[in-house]
């Protein structure tokens, strides 16, 4: 049968070809199955010897997106991201002659030759050891910082094996000098760490993209799948409410104040009372000559001997010396006792309850009085009696103590809390202090009198301005406090939101009374600083001078002060409210009795107010109106 | 039979060539896209750099130092015969329309009140 089969097959060439073809086909199929099986095995369960050589077929190139910019309210860039280049060396490929190459690298990067040599050659030597030991080699040594354009030009022409340029995102902060801690800082991964960079991190954070490509065994890209590319999304631009020009005006004036007052520090915040936008926020410090750090033992000795020592009242801030962005923002983070600048709030509280009328005469006891519980009070201006309005204008401690005696303890506590003291403003800046307000249960007669004069309460300049805005807002918003913003109000954004703290008419009345303080300040400033440009805007405000607290201890220093002035302008339609705090005016001013808020912070506030309003294009109070101007024109 | 085989081979060849062409075009398109993206990214980087430079140069301090470098400046000399105030009615009279810089209005302010001696 077998023979017969072979014979018939030999006889029929077609059948033979079919049979051979079938065998080849089966063979090919088996081979294909074997190959497929092998591929599957390599993909799913490769041998251990193969594992080190197996690489992914798809590579991913991350496409970094850009962190959003920070701009000021007029769109001036204060912090932005750009791409920079940094030089790095692959020590495994860096060969002799070393000296010549290292000199070229140092020249291109602007780094010290010895430092560059030490950095690279140490790794080259380590690689020698590693090579002998069969360990993996060091392949990356960065040299210097991000290159400037000129350095980049030089570096790209080096053409040295093992020397490369890497691309890096660089966060540049042109506004750092003006904004400092307000602007803050980002980390190495461009995450916000401090200041506005942290507050608005979520908005500015980019979403990085990526490109996935299929590559060959040598790693060369073959193609990109249709869904392989995801573009990155840049972070949003954040527009701050700060105006760099106002910020600069404030900084200049505070620096002048530091010199003029020989002060240890100065703080200022400028606010738009209508929108609650912070227009400027500056904090400057210096270490006055001869001032010493607080020492309890020495304090005891000095107190007994009568020796005069100027203590440093501002806590040391080491971070400020490392990087201005890391400094404490004392406008937000540090509290102070406001002294008499607190009186308008208490005055308005008493008036709003109908417990005193502006023209009601108050017996101010010729400037010296002992309270019912035996506490001695004194006024700077000794008067037998004065109206309730004059109590505020003359800053009478006795008058305020008598006026606020008409409030119950819970009423006065409620007034203080209602104005937002004792809790953060919620502006969104990191580290904001809540301030200190004695709680209702511990509120004593002593507290009652102290708070009436702005003692026993600790506030931040920001809290003061927010509360003071209640006097500066107009129309139905008068007597309400705005929500503070460090991000600029969107075009046509809401401005009417506020918390009512006073009836509108009481807020307007308090403003009119405080105009008397403003007039007096302008008149005095004209005498004190005759060379300064005249002030053509009417101002309403209040000065304050409080004894400085002992740093790190309870109680007050005997002869060091925190002087301040808070004001709004122009009187009729306030556009800004400003607070200036001068920390520790120098001994010379104290000797001349010129350390008070009116003499130290007042002139600074006037200059800042005048320059800011001029910059904002607010017409001066005595500018001629259109009718009189046209009449003048016609008369010619 | 031969004709059928030739036809099959031809069809397979044409199909293969078409597929290869389509694939090549796809690769080319992806390559063009990648090049365009890279160019756009490079332009973006350049734009960011220029933006930073503008940011640095328009800081108030930088502008001030440039102004100082320009040397002392004098106020604009004004032709007083052209001085007048604008009102809404003025702006509605096109034949008289002219632009007066704000500095002129400022100058007017220091003039005496109506009726006063100049």
XYZ file of C-alpha atoms in Angstrom:
754
model
C 0.000 0.000 0.000
C 2.845 2.286 0.948
C 4.726 1.484 -2.233
C 1.560 2.049 -4.185
C 1.070 5.448 -2.626
C 4.577 6.557 -3.438
C 4.291 5.269 -6.861
C 1.023 7.063 -7.553
C 2.431 10.279 -6.074
C 5.544 10.063 -8.198
C 3.279 9.498 -11.076
C 1.189 12.640 -10.388
C 3.430 15.734 -10.157
C 0.531 17.988 -9.142
C -0.376 15.815 -6.206
C 3.277 15.709 -5.252
C 3.560 19.488 -5.395
C 0.436 19.765 -3.252
C 1.865 17.419 -0.695
C 5.223 19.174 -0.555
C 3.437 22.521 -0.389
C 1.272 21.219 2.468
C 4.341 20.023 4.387
C 6.074 23.401 3.884
C 2.915 25.202 4.954
C 2.616 23.120 8.088
C 6.312 23.654 8.742
C 5.915 27.407 8.334
C 2.890 27.411 10.588
C 4.757 25.481 13.268
C 7.679 27.861 12.914
C 5.344 30.836 13.181
C 3.735 29.371 16.263
C 7.151 28.779 17.795
C 8.161 32.374 17.051
C 4.880 33.676 18.453
C 5.314 31.539 21.537
C 8.827 32.826 22.002
C 7.714 36.420 21.577
C 4.948 35.858 24.109
C 7.372 34.257 26.509
C 9.864 37.131 26.107
C 7.112 39.655 26.656
C 5.461 37.906 29.573
C 8.067 35.775 31.342
C 11.544 36.551 30.030
C 14.552 34.628 31.309
C 16.516 36.238 34.089
C 19.593 36.583 31.831
C 17.563 38.702 29.387
C 15.990 40.984 31.988
C 18.857 43.564 32.203
C 18.764 44.008 28.405
C 15.031 44.428 28.006
C 13.789 48.019 27.667
C 10.365 49.536 27.154
C 9.441 49.990 23.505
C 7.631 53.206 24.249
C 9.529 56.169 25.586
C 8.008 59.266 27.122
C 9.392 62.750 26.745
C 7.858 65.016 29.349
C 6.870 68.419 28.032
C 7.145 70.843 30.909
C 4.523 73.571 30.970
C 5.114 76.999 32.361
C 4.040 78.266 35.764
C 1.692 81.243 35.503
C 2.989 84.781 35.866
C 2.354 87.155 38.715
C 1.625 90.679 37.549
C 0.714 93.839 39.400
C -2.677 95.506 39.033
C -1.480 97.324 35.908
C -0.113 94.187 34.314
C 3.559 94.782 35.106
C 5.378 91.502 35.464
C 6.568 90.835 39.006
C 7.352 87.117 38.724
C 7.521 84.921 35.664
C 9.041 81.745 34.340
C 11.480 81.427 31.502
C 13.702 78.663 30.197
C 17.351 78.862 31.110
C 20.319 76.655 30.425
C 22.829 75.193 32.808
C 26.099 73.562 31.934
C 26.823 70.067 33.156
C 29.702 67.661 32.694
C 29.623 63.910 32.178
C 32.787 62.883 34.070
C 32.789 59.472 32.358
C 33.428 61.165 29.015
C 35.530 64.059 30.260
C 39.136 63.329 29.404
C 42.535 65.026 29.324
C 43.907 67.644 28.911
C 41.896 68.765 31.954
C 43.442 72.165 32.675
C 42.615 73.729 29.331
C 39.050 72.401 29.322
C 38.363 73.421 32.904
C 39.586 76.952 32.195
C 37.231 77.164 29.220
C 34.273 75.887 31.290
C 35.034 78.306 34.121
C 35.250 81.205 31.686
C 31.959 80.285 30.006
C 30.076 79.863 33.270
C 31.717 82.739 35.126
C 32.652 80.390 37.956
C 35.899 80.211 39.892
C 38.436 77.954 38.112
C 39.553 76.204 41.297
C 35.960 75.471 42.275
C 35.102 74.089 38.847
C 38.277 71.956 38.827
C 37.534 70.596 42.267
C 33.944 69.745 41.334
C 34.762 67.942 38.095
C 38.073 66.267 38.930
C 36.764 64.855 42.193
C 34.063 63.004 40.225
C 36.575 61.924 37.568
C 38.737 60.408 40.319
C 35.714 58.759 41.929
C 34.820 57.261 38.551
C 38.293 55.698 38.308
C 37.689 53.918 41.600
C 34.166 52.926 40.563
C 35.399 51.607 37.246
C 37.906 49.354 39.019
C 35.217 48.135 41.401
C 32.780 47.528 38.559
C 30.232 49.988 39.931
C 28.135 52.319 37.816
C 29.793 55.613 36.946
C 28.870 59.178 37.892
C 27.461 60.763 34.750
C 26.338 64.209 35.923
C 28.058 67.161 37.559
C 26.380 70.553 37.264
C 28.580 73.624 37.016
C 27.366 77.020 38.204
C 23.911 78.475 37.913
C 21.653 79.197 34.974
C 23.684 80.917 32.253
C 23.129 84.426 31.006
C 22.689 84.969 27.263
C 26.367 85.868 26.790
C 27.515 82.885 28.847
C 25.128 80.678 26.926
C 26.769 81.823 23.666
C 30.208 80.934 24.966
C 29.090 77.637 26.447
C 27.425 76.482 23.243
C 30.715 77.014 21.383
C 32.823 74.970 23.798
C 32.590 71.696 21.864
C 34.228 69.625 24.577
C 33.270 65.926 24.793
C 31.313 65.270 27.965
C 30.207 68.918 28.369
C 26.510 69.531 27.770
C 23.775 72.070 28.374
C 20.558 71.200 30.126
C 17.317 73.122 29.920
C 15.767 74.318 33.157
C 12.779 76.367 34.146
C 13.827 79.540 35.915
C 11.485 81.587 38.086
C 12.540 85.201 37.743
C 11.213 87.862 40.072
C 11.763 91.388 38.743
C 9.411 92.635 41.470
C 11.331 91.064 44.343
C 13.099 94.255 45.372
C 9.776 96.053 45.764
C 7.550 93.263 46.986
C 9.909 91.035 49.017
C 8.019 88.694 51.347
C 4.700 89.641 49.785
C 5.829 88.016 46.555
C 7.309 84.939 48.230
C 9.238 82.124 46.673
C 8.959 78.864 44.765
C 10.806 75.629 45.462
C 13.023 73.622 43.108
C 9.953 72.011 41.558
C 8.364 75.444 41.107
C 5.801 74.864 43.820
C 4.813 77.961 45.767
C 6.500 78.034 49.159
C 5.888 81.520 50.518
C 3.908 84.706 49.972
C 1.721 85.198 46.904
C 3.521 82.322 45.178
C 2.031 80.044 47.826
C -1.342 81.784 48.104
C -2.064 81.475 44.383
C -0.120 78.280 43.778
C -3.142 76.347 42.605
C -4.039 78.911 39.937
C -0.481 79.310 38.659
C 0.441 75.628 38.724
C 0.926 74.213 35.203
C -0.181 70.794 33.973
C 2.841 69.218 32.239
C 2.350 67.428 28.923
C 4.145 64.426 27.434
C 4.985 62.770 24.127
C 5.001 58.971 23.966
C 6.922 57.533 21.027
C 7.717 54.044 19.876
C 11.400 53.423 19.489
C 13.695 50.778 18.081
C 16.181 48.597 19.923
C 18.748 51.366 19.797
C 16.352 53.841 21.294
C 15.793 55.801 18.087
C 12.269 57.160 17.732
C 10.162 55.331 15.179
C 6.794 57.005 15.356
C 4.338 58.746 17.613
C 0.917 57.237 18.059
C -2.037 59.473 17.286
C -2.894 59.634 20.976
C 0.741 59.811 22.017
C 1.026 63.571 22.369
C -0.560 65.487 25.235
C 0.321 69.163 25.177
C 1.146 70.841 28.486
C -1.134 73.529 29.887
C 0.486 76.650 31.263
C -0.597 77.944 34.652
C -2.915 80.952 34.828
C -1.664 84.490 35.160
C -2.487 86.015 38.527
C -3.049 89.760 38.741
C -2.194 91.117 42.149
C -4.008 94.096 43.615
C -0.624 95.655 44.398
C 0.447 98.605 42.276
C 4.224 98.628 41.864
C 4.409 102.401 41.603
C 2.477 102.905 44.847
C 4.581 100.185 46.409
C 7.688 102.101 45.382
C 6.322 105.396 46.711
C 5.603 103.747 50.051
C 8.999 102.076 50.222
C 10.796 105.353 49.482
C 8.840 107.204 52.135
C 9.324 104.495 54.751
C 13.053 104.418 54.118
C 13.128 108.177 54.548
C 11.106 107.772 57.752
C 13.623 105.275 59.105
C 16.374 107.866 58.638
C 14.364 110.903 59.789
C 12.995 109.166 62.886
C 16.060 107.010 63.608
C 13.480 104.242 63.933
C 13.959 100.488 64.189
C 11.270 99.726 61.675
C 8.364 101.056 59.678
C 5.281 99.443 58.163
C 2.646 100.756 55.844
C -0.383 99.369 54.059
C -2.424 101.255 51.449
C -5.928 99.987 50.747
C -8.739 100.824 48.371
C -11.622 100.988 50.869
C -14.287 100.394 48.251
C -12.968 97.163 46.779
C -10.826 96.024 49.712
C -7.840 95.689 47.377
C -4.433 96.117 48.979
C -2.562 98.613 46.797
C 0.735 98.537 48.667
C 2.210 96.741 51.636
C 5.744 97.542 52.769
C 7.748 96.602 55.825
C 11.274 97.914 56.395
C 13.572 97.314 59.347
C 16.998 98.410 60.460
C 19.164 97.877 63.500
C 19.542 101.264 65.177
C 23.016 102.206 66.335
C 23.575 101.364 69.986
C 20.449 99.253 70.345
C 20.895 95.975 72.194
C 19.092 92.642 72.203
C 16.678 92.014 75.056
C 18.235 90.566 78.166
C 16.090 90.065 81.276
C 19.030 90.264 83.697
C 20.293 93.467 82.197
C 16.770 94.864 82.223
C 16.631 94.376 85.995
C 20.025 96.073 86.432
C 19.069 98.969 84.164
C 15.738 99.474 85.894
C 17.432 99.782 89.251
C 20.331 101.951 88.089
C 18.300 104.327 85.923
C 20.656 103.789 82.992
C 19.023 104.333 79.588
C 19.319 101.450 77.178
C 17.738 101.267 73.763
C 16.383 97.752 73.329
C 15.788 96.159 69.960
C 12.019 95.796 69.984
C 11.670 93.986 66.650
C 12.349 90.257 66.956
C 15.390 89.083 65.020
C 14.536 87.747 61.577
C 17.435 85.689 60.288
C 15.519 84.669 57.175
C 15.383 88.300 56.057
C 19.179 88.359 55.743
C 19.200 85.110 53.754
C 16.577 86.130 51.220
C 14.175 89.088 51.210
C 11.430 86.735 50.008
C 11.764 84.744 53.221
C 11.444 87.718 55.563
C 8.548 88.057 57.972
C 5.815 90.219 56.510
C 5.219 92.289 59.626
C 2.160 93.969 58.111
C 0.429 90.614 58.278
C 2.356 88.459 60.729
C 3.325 90.830 63.578
C 0.898 92.558 65.903
C 1.233 95.839 67.773
C -0.813 97.789 70.257
C -2.575 100.506 68.271
C -2.810 103.117 71.027
C -5.043 106.059 70.200
C -5.593 104.964 66.588
C -8.057 102.534 68.176
C -10.175 105.332 69.655
C -12.330 106.012 66.547
C -13.760 102.483 66.728
C -14.702 102.838 70.384
C -15.940 106.414 69.860
C -18.175 105.240 67.023
C -19.419 102.306 69.127
C -20.509 104.632 71.951
C -22.058 107.101 69.483
C -23.886 104.387 67.540
C -25.613 103.229 70.729
C -26.753 106.795 71.400
C -24.771 106.921 74.640
C -23.001 110.175 73.703
C -23.618 112.964 71.227
C -20.811 114.797 69.404
C -21.613 118.121 71.081
C -22.113 116.689 74.570
C -19.600 118.167 76.983
C -17.395 115.705 78.856
C -15.500 116.646 81.996
C -11.863 115.848 81.253
C -10.644 116.889 84.691
C -7.851 119.263 83.644
C -5.950 116.331 82.159
C -5.572 114.198 85.285
C -8.108 111.752 86.646
C -8.350 108.639 88.759
C -10.920 106.042 87.704
C -13.473 104.578 90.112
C -11.198 101.582 90.614
C -8.152 103.787 91.282
C -6.296 103.874 87.967
C -4.547 107.149 87.100
C -5.124 108.563 83.639
C -3.572 111.622 82.009
C -4.145 113.590 78.811
C -1.518 115.201 76.633
C -3.799 118.238 76.221
C -4.975 119.187 79.721
C -8.513 120.606 79.495
C -11.312 121.085 82.010
C -13.984 119.853 79.647
C -14.440 119.198 75.970
C -17.141 118.001 73.631
C -17.436 114.307 72.792
C -16.200 115.180 69.256
C -13.197 117.034 70.686
C -12.422 114.026 72.879
C -11.605 112.173 69.667
C -9.867 115.104 67.967
C -7.702 115.839 71.037
C -7.255 112.131 71.740
C -8.327 112.536 75.348
C -7.701 109.356 77.344
C -9.899 110.622 80.162
C -12.736 111.516 77.796
C -12.572 108.135 76.085
C -12.461 106.292 79.412
C -15.514 108.228 80.614
C -17.354 107.744 77.329
C -16.723 104.024 77.105
C -17.757 103.593 80.771
C -21.286 103.952 79.390
C -20.828 100.675 77.536
C -21.205 97.398 79.357
C -18.291 94.984 79.194
C -20.097 92.631 76.760
C -21.063 95.596 74.563
C -17.501 96.855 74.299
C -16.132 93.370 73.722
C -18.733 92.820 71.009
C -17.766 96.127 69.336
C -14.088 95.152 69.242
C -14.862 91.730 67.805
C -17.365 93.133 65.305
C -14.641 95.342 63.816
C -12.751 92.140 63.014
C -10.090 92.299 65.714
C -8.910 89.034 67.232
C -9.280 87.027 64.035
C -7.445 86.965 60.689
C -8.815 89.128 57.902
C -8.765 86.134 55.555
C -6.757 87.944 52.916
C -5.092 84.631 52.087
C -1.484 85.499 52.798
C 0.423 82.802 54.676
C 1.121 83.267 58.370
C -1.497 85.938 59.009
C -1.787 86.742 62.724
C -5.204 86.824 64.359
C -4.276 89.531 66.842
C -5.237 89.468 70.497
C -8.473 90.495 72.155
C -9.174 89.707 75.787
C -12.015 87.216 75.926
C -15.391 88.263 77.314
C -15.054 86.276 80.541
C -11.725 87.860 81.451
C -12.822 91.359 80.416
C -12.234 93.513 83.519
C -12.666 97.198 84.381
C -8.968 97.579 83.718
C -9.366 95.976 80.273
C -12.327 98.259 79.589
C -10.263 101.400 80.188
C -7.171 100.024 78.444
C -9.009 99.045 75.269
C -10.649 102.499 75.121
C -7.108 103.887 74.710
C -5.900 101.148 72.375
C -3.982 99.093 74.926
C -4.543 95.448 75.882
C -5.478 94.729 72.307
C -2.994 93.591 69.655
C -3.695 94.154 65.983
C -2.013 93.895 62.618
C -1.828 96.951 60.331
C -4.048 95.039 57.922
C -6.783 94.527 60.523
C -6.669 98.217 61.407
C -7.119 99.259 57.786
C -9.965 96.855 57.189
C -11.830 98.169 60.214
C -11.017 101.801 59.330
C -12.486 101.275 55.849
C -15.906 101.350 57.513
C -15.428 105.121 57.900
C -14.143 105.567 54.364
C -16.840 103.743 52.409
C -19.663 105.793 51.025
C -23.366 105.631 50.382
C -25.039 102.396 51.399
C -21.609 100.874 52.018
C -20.708 103.420 54.717
C -20.210 101.584 57.985
C -19.386 98.272 56.311
C -16.015 96.557 56.117
C -14.758 95.142 52.815
C -13.376 91.673 52.290
C -9.665 92.226 51.762
C -8.066 91.141 48.516
C -4.487 90.727 47.430
C -5.650 89.591 43.980
C -6.959 92.390 41.766
C -10.701 92.706 41.464
C -11.892 91.332 38.114
C -13.257 93.906 35.669
C -16.741 94.802 36.816
C -16.323 92.627 39.900
C -18.443 92.929 42.985
C -17.585 95.825 45.237
C -20.612 95.970 47.449
C -19.854 93.018 49.635
C -19.094 93.965 53.200
C -19.881 93.344 56.803
C -21.880 96.086 58.479
C -20.248 97.231 61.678
C -21.797 100.683 62.091
C -24.877 102.574 60.930
C -23.959 104.560 57.808
C -24.651 107.931 59.442
C -22.411 107.152 62.427
C -19.580 106.139 60.081
C -19.982 109.414 58.162
C -20.129 111.394 61.407
C -16.956 109.770 62.740
C -15.227 110.568 59.458
C -16.217 114.235 59.706
C -14.922 114.417 63.277
C -11.634 112.811 62.265
C -11.251 115.456 59.565
C -10.332 117.772 62.443
C -7.372 115.535 63.247
C -6.382 115.567 59.566
C -6.535 119.370 59.332
C -4.346 119.696 62.394
C -1.841 117.224 60.971
C -1.601 119.086 57.653
C -1.141 122.394 59.413
C 1.612 121.017 61.672
C 3.334 119.216 58.827
C 3.532 122.511 56.923
C 5.508 123.941 59.844
C 7.649 120.861 60.403
C 8.477 120.223 56.746
C 8.225 123.552 54.906
C 10.251 122.203 51.975
C 7.847 119.358 51.234
C 5.293 119.943 48.467
C 2.033 121.291 49.924
C -0.793 118.874 50.689
C -3.848 119.672 48.580
C -5.992 116.737 49.699
C -8.127 116.765 52.834
C -7.485 113.877 55.177
C -9.405 112.283 58.023
C -7.570 110.082 60.482
C -6.193 109.463 63.909
C -2.735 109.267 65.418
C -1.595 106.852 68.082
C 1.415 106.342 70.319
C 1.724 103.254 72.467
C 4.508 102.108 74.747
C 6.433 99.272 73.120
C 6.077 95.869 74.707
C 9.120 94.219 76.198
C 10.392 91.757 73.604
C 9.936 88.232 74.890
C 8.617 89.345 78.287
C 5.433 90.663 79.884
C 4.883 94.366 80.368
C 6.049 97.519 78.620
C 9.336 99.312 78.097
C 9.469 102.626 79.907
C 10.750 104.890 77.154
C 10.273 103.217 73.779
C 7.182 103.574 71.634
C 5.263 102.362 68.619
C 3.851 105.429 66.880
C 1.259 105.209 64.169
C -1.215 107.139 62.066
C -4.227 105.820 60.213
C -6.114 107.939 57.707
C -8.250 108.096 54.604
C -8.327 110.660 51.791
C -9.797 112.666 50.177
C -12.354 113.491 52.818
C -15.397 113.796 50.536
C -14.833 110.711 48.401
C -12.128 108.578 49.991
C -10.083 106.673 47.444
C -7.475 105.235 49.777
C -6.948 104.413 53.422
C -3.407 104.269 54.746
C -1.805 103.132 57.964
C 1.789 103.942 58.874
C 3.454 102.365 61.896
C 6.854 103.606 63.075
C 8.543 101.145 65.429
C 10.667 102.765 68.103
C 11.385 106.370 67.045
C 14.922 107.269 68.162
C 16.005 108.805 71.504
C 16.622 112.230 69.985
C 12.948 112.513 68.973
C 11.886 111.285 72.404
C 14.051 113.945 74.023
C 12.363 116.612 71.874
C 8.907 115.113 72.599
C 8.522 114.511 68.863
C 8.081 110.757 69.057
C 4.269 110.876 68.871
C 2.324 109.428 65.984
C 1.440 112.878 64.644
C 5.100 113.929 64.469
C 6.604 110.665 63.219
C 4.040 108.605 61.274
C 1.812 111.563 60.370
C 4.145 113.347 57.916
C 5.049 110.023 56.308
C 1.377 109.244 55.848
C 0.736 112.664 54.307
C 3.548 112.245 51.792
C 2.397 108.746 50.859
C -1.218 109.904 50.556
C -0.348 112.932 48.424
C 1.917 111.031 46.049
C -0.488 108.101 45.748
C -3.532 110.248 45.028
C -1.564 112.289 42.472
C -0.454 109.054 40.821
C -4.044 107.782 40.773
C -5.122 111.046 39.142
C -7.467 112.055 41.954
C -8.288 115.787 41.611
C -6.977 117.962 44.390
C -9.539 119.400 46.813
C -8.851 122.981 45.791
C -8.728 122.330 42.067
C -11.005 124.827 40.274
C -14.187 123.327 38.964
C -15.162 123.499 35.293
C -17.542 126.447 35.677
C -14.982 128.715 37.300
C -12.302 127.625 34.857
C -14.505 128.459 31.889
C -15.433 131.773 33.484
C -11.726 132.500 33.756
C -11.279 131.569 30.115
C -14.154 133.802 29.081
C -12.826 136.731 31.107
C -9.685 136.834 28.954
C -3.855 29.580 -13.036
C -0.797 31.642 -13.797
C -2.931 34.646 -14.571
C -4.702 34.276 -11.244
C -1.380 34.034 -9.381
C -0.052 37.122 -11.147
C -3.253 38.989 -10.342
C -3.014 37.998 -6.665
C 0.645 39.025 -6.511
C -0.140 42.340 -8.182
C -3.072 43.045 -5.864
C -0.937 42.183 -2.841
C 1.887 44.388 -4.141
C -0.369 47.354 -4.788
C -2.025 46.939 -1.394
C 1.346 46.727 0.318
C 2.669 49.774 -1.488
C -0.494 51.724 -0.650
C -0.286 50.721 3.002
C 3.382 51.628 3.119
C 2.665 54.988 1.503
C -0.121 55.715 3.937
C 2.115 54.704 6.816
C 4.935 56.862 5.512
C 2.590 59.803 5.143
C 1.396 59.258 8.675
C 4.949 59.156 9.971
C 5.731 62.269 7.948
C 2.679 64.055 9.357
C 3.665 63.124 12.889
C 7.194 64.272 12.171
C 5.914 67.596 10.788
C 3.695 67.957 13.807
C 6.603 67.297 16.137
C 8.733 69.827 14.264
C 5.949 72.400 14.440
C 5.474 71.761 18.143
C 9.205 72.070 18.717
C 9.278 75.349 16.755
C 6.314 76.671 18.684
C 7.976 75.645 21.935
C 11.196 77.391 20.887
C 9.252 80.542 20.021
C 7.446 80.296 23.349
C 10.776 80.078 25.137
C 12.004 83.115 23.264
C 8.781 84.936 24.082
C 9.143 84.126 27.783
C 12.693 85.421 27.749
C 11.654 88.673 26.058
C 8.732 89.008 28.431
C 11.066 88.719 31.399
C 13.358 91.307 29.871
C 10.437 93.695 29.388
C 9.377 92.985 32.971
C 12.825 93.873 34.276
C 13.092 97.030 32.192
C 9.655 98.342 33.099
C 10.111 98.131 36.844
C 9.553 101.623 38.289
C 13.167 101.742 39.513
C 14.521 100.762 36.099
C 12.383 103.376 34.342
C 13.545 105.997 36.799
C 17.203 105.229 36.258
C 16.652 105.464 32.495
C 15.000 108.837 32.911
C 17.901 110.007 35.047
C 20.327 108.761 32.410
C 18.533 110.931 29.858
C 19.737 113.986 31.757
C 17.846 116.967 33.136
C 14.507 117.613 31.514
C 12.448 120.757 31.268
C 8.681 121.069 31.306
C 7.011 121.446 27.934
C 6.856 125.035 26.721
C 3.232 125.916 26.361
C 1.607 128.211 23.885
C -0.614 130.082 26.310
C -2.830 131.383 23.515
C -4.027 127.804 23.029
C -4.904 127.353 26.678
C -8.508 126.647 27.443
C -10.613 124.188 29.333
C -12.525 121.436 27.675
C -16.151 120.890 28.483
C -18.634 118.380 27.197
C -20.046 121.046 24.826
C -16.555 121.614 23.397
C -16.201 117.963 22.578
C -19.531 118.062 20.745
C -18.280 120.836 18.419
C -16.104 118.921 15.952
C -14.759 121.991 14.172
C -13.117 123.172 17.375
C -11.913 119.779 18.418
C -8.277 119.597 19.366
C -6.282 117.612 21.780
C -4.786 119.426 24.716
C -2.329 117.386 26.764
C -3.209 116.957 30.450
C -0.204 119.039 31.430
C -1.985 122.092 30.008
C -4.905 121.593 32.341
C -2.496 121.281 35.213
C -0.893 124.583 34.220
C -4.291 126.244 34.228
C -4.813 125.313 37.857
C -2.084 127.629 39.093
C -3.710 130.629 37.440
C -5.537 133.063 39.736
C -9.182 132.587 40.551
C -11.683 134.302 38.196
C -11.596 138.032 38.707
C -8.151 137.991 40.368
C -5.164 139.875 39.023
C -2.779 137.747 37.010
